[in-house]
Tab-separated table of C-alpha atoms in Angstrom:
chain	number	residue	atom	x	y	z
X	23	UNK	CA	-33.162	-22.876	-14.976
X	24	UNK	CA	-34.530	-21.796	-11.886
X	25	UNK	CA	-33.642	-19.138	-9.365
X	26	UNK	CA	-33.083	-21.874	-6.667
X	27	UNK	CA	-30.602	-23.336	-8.633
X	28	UNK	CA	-28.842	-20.341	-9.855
X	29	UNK	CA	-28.313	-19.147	-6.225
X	30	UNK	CA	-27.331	-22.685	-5.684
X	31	UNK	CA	-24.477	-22.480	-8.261
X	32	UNK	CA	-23.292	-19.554	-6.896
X	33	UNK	CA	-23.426	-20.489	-3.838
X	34	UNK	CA	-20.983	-23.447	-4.808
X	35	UNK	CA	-18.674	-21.447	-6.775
X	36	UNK	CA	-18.092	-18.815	-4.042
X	37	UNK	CA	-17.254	-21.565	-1.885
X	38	UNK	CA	-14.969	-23.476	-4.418
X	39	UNK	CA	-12.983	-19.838	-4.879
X	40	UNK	CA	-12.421	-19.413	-1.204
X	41	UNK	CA	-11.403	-23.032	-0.737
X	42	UNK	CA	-8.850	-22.459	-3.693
X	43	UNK	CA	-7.851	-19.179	-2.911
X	44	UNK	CA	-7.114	-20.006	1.634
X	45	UNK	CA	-5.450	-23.394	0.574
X	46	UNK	CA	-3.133	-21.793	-1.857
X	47	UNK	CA	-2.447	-18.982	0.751
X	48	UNK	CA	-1.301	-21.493	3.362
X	49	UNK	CA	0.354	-23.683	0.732
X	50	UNK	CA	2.194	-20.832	-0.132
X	51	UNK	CA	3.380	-19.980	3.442
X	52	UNK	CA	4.083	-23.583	3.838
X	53	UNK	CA	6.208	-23.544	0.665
X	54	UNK	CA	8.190	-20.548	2.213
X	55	UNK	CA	8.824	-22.241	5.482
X	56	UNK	CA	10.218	-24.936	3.578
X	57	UNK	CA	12.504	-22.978	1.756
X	58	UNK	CA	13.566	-20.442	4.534
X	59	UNK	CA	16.553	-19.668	2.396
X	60	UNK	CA	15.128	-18.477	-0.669
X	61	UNK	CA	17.206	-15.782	-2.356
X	62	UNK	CA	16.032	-15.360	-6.088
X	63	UNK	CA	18.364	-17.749	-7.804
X	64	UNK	CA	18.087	-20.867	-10.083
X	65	UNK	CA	18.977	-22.831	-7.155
X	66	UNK	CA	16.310	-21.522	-4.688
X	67	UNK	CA	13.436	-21.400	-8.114
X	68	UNK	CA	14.580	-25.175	-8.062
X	69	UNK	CA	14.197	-26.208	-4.524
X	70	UNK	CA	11.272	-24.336	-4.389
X	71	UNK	CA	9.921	-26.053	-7.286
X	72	UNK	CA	10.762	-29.410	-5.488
X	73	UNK	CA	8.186	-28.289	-2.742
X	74	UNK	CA	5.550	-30.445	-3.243
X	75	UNK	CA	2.949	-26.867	-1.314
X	76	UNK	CA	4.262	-24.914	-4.392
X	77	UNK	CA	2.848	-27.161	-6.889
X	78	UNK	CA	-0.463	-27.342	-4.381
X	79	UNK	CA	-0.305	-23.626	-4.889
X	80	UNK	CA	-0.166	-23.659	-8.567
X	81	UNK	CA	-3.036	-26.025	-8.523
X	82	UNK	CA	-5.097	-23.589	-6.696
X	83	UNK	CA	-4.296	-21.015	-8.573
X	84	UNK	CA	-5.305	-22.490	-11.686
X	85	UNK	CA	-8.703	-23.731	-9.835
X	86	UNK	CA	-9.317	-20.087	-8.654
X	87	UNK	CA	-9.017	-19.158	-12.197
X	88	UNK	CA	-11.516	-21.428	-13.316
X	89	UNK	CA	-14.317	-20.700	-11.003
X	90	UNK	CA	-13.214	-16.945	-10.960
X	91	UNK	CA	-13.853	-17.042	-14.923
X	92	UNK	CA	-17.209	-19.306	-14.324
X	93	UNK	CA	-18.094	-16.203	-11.235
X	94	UNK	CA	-17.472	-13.227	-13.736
X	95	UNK	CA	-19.615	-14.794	-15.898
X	96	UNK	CA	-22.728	-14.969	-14.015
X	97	UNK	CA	-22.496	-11.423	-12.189
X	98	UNK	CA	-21.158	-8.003	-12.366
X	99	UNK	CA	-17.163	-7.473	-11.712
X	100	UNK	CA	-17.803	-4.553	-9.507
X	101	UNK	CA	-20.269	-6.712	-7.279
X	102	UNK	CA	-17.602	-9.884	-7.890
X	103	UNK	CA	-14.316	-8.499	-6.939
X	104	UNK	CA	-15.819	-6.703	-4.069
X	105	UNK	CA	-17.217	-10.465	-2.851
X	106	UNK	CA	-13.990	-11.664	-2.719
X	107	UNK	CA	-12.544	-9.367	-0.119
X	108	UNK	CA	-13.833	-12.868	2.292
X	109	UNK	CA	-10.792	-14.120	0.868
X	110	UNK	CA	-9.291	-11.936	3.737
X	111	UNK	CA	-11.255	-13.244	6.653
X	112	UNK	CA	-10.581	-17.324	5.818
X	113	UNK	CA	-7.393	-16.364	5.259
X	114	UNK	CA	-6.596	-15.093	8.593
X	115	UNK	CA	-8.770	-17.613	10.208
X	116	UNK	CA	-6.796	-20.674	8.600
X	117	UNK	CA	-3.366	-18.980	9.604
X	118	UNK	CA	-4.530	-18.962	12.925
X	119	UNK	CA	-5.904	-22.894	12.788
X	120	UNK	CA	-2.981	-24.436	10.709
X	121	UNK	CA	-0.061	-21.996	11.554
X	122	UNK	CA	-0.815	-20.954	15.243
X	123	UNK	CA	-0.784	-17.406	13.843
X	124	UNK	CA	-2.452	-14.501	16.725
X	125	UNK	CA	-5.630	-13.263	15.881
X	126	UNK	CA	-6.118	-9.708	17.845
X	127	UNK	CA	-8.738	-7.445	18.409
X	128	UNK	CA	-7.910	-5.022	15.454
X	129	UNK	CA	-7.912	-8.002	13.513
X	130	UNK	CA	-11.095	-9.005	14.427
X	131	UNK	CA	-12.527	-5.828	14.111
X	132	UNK	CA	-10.971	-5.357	10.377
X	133	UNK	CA	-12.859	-8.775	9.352
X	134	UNK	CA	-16.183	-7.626	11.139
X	135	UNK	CA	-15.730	-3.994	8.625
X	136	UNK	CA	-14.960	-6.319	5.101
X	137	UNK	CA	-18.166	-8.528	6.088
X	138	UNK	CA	-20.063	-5.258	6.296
X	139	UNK	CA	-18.585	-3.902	3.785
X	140	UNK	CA	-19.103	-6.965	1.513
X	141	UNK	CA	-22.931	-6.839	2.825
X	142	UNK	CA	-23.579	-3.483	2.353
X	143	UNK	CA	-22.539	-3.369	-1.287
X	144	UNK	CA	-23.682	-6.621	-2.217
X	145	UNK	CA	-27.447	-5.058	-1.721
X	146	UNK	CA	-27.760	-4.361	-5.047
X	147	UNK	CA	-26.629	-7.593	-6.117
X	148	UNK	CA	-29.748	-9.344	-7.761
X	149	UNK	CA	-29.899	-6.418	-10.181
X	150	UNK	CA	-25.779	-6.612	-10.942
X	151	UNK	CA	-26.511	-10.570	-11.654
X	152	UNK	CA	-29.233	-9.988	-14.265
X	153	UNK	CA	-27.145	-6.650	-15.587
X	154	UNK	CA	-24.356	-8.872	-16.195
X	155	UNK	CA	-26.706	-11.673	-17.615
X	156	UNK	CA	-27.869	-8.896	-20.108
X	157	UNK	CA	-24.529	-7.885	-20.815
X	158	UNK	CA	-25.541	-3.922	-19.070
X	159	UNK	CA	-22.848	-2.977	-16.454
């Protein structure tokens, strides 16, 4: 297989997990506006069971799962879980386009540091992808 289509692949599942991961966010958050009331009981478990963004939610959840286990496989968990700190920043930027949520300064400057951050220690990350290929870690 060749390295173009590796990156490709990876490149795809990245993108699958933070689809997955923002929708289930906001279908979460849509879930709770829907059930405003929720107070721990059987009642409220049911109702917000009968949300039709709760079972979107599970969905994504068992998506993330899926590409998550197909990401681990393919690259280091140290360089992996770090990655998926962008999970943050779509977050925040799909509250603010479905939800109206603000978006500040401090905020801004918070998602500027985890893309840094996410840069700066995914430098090493060709050798953590063959480390994890040859099963060194």
């Amino acid at each position: 297989m060749s390295r173009t289509h590796v990156i490709r692949g990876a490149w795809v599942a990245w993108l699958m997990l933070l689809g997955f991961e923002t929708l289930c966010q906001i279908s979460l958050k849509s879930a709770g506006l829907d059930n405003p009331d929720f107070d721990f009981s059987i009642a409220a478990f049911a109702h917000a069971l009968a949300t039709p963004w709760t079972w979107v939610a599970i969905g994504c959840y068992i998506g993330a799962f899926g590409v998550w286990m197909t990401i681990l496989r393919k690259s280091t968990l140290s360089a992996a879980f770090t990655t998926s700190a962008i999970v943050f920043v779509a977050v925040m930027f799909a509250s603010w386009l479905v939800f109206g949520e603000r978006i500040g300064f401090w905020q801004l400057v918070g998602c500027a540091i985890i893309v840094g951050g996410i840069l700066a220690l995914g430098a090493d990350g060709a050798d953590d992808a063959d480390d994890a290929e040859s099963g060194a870690g």
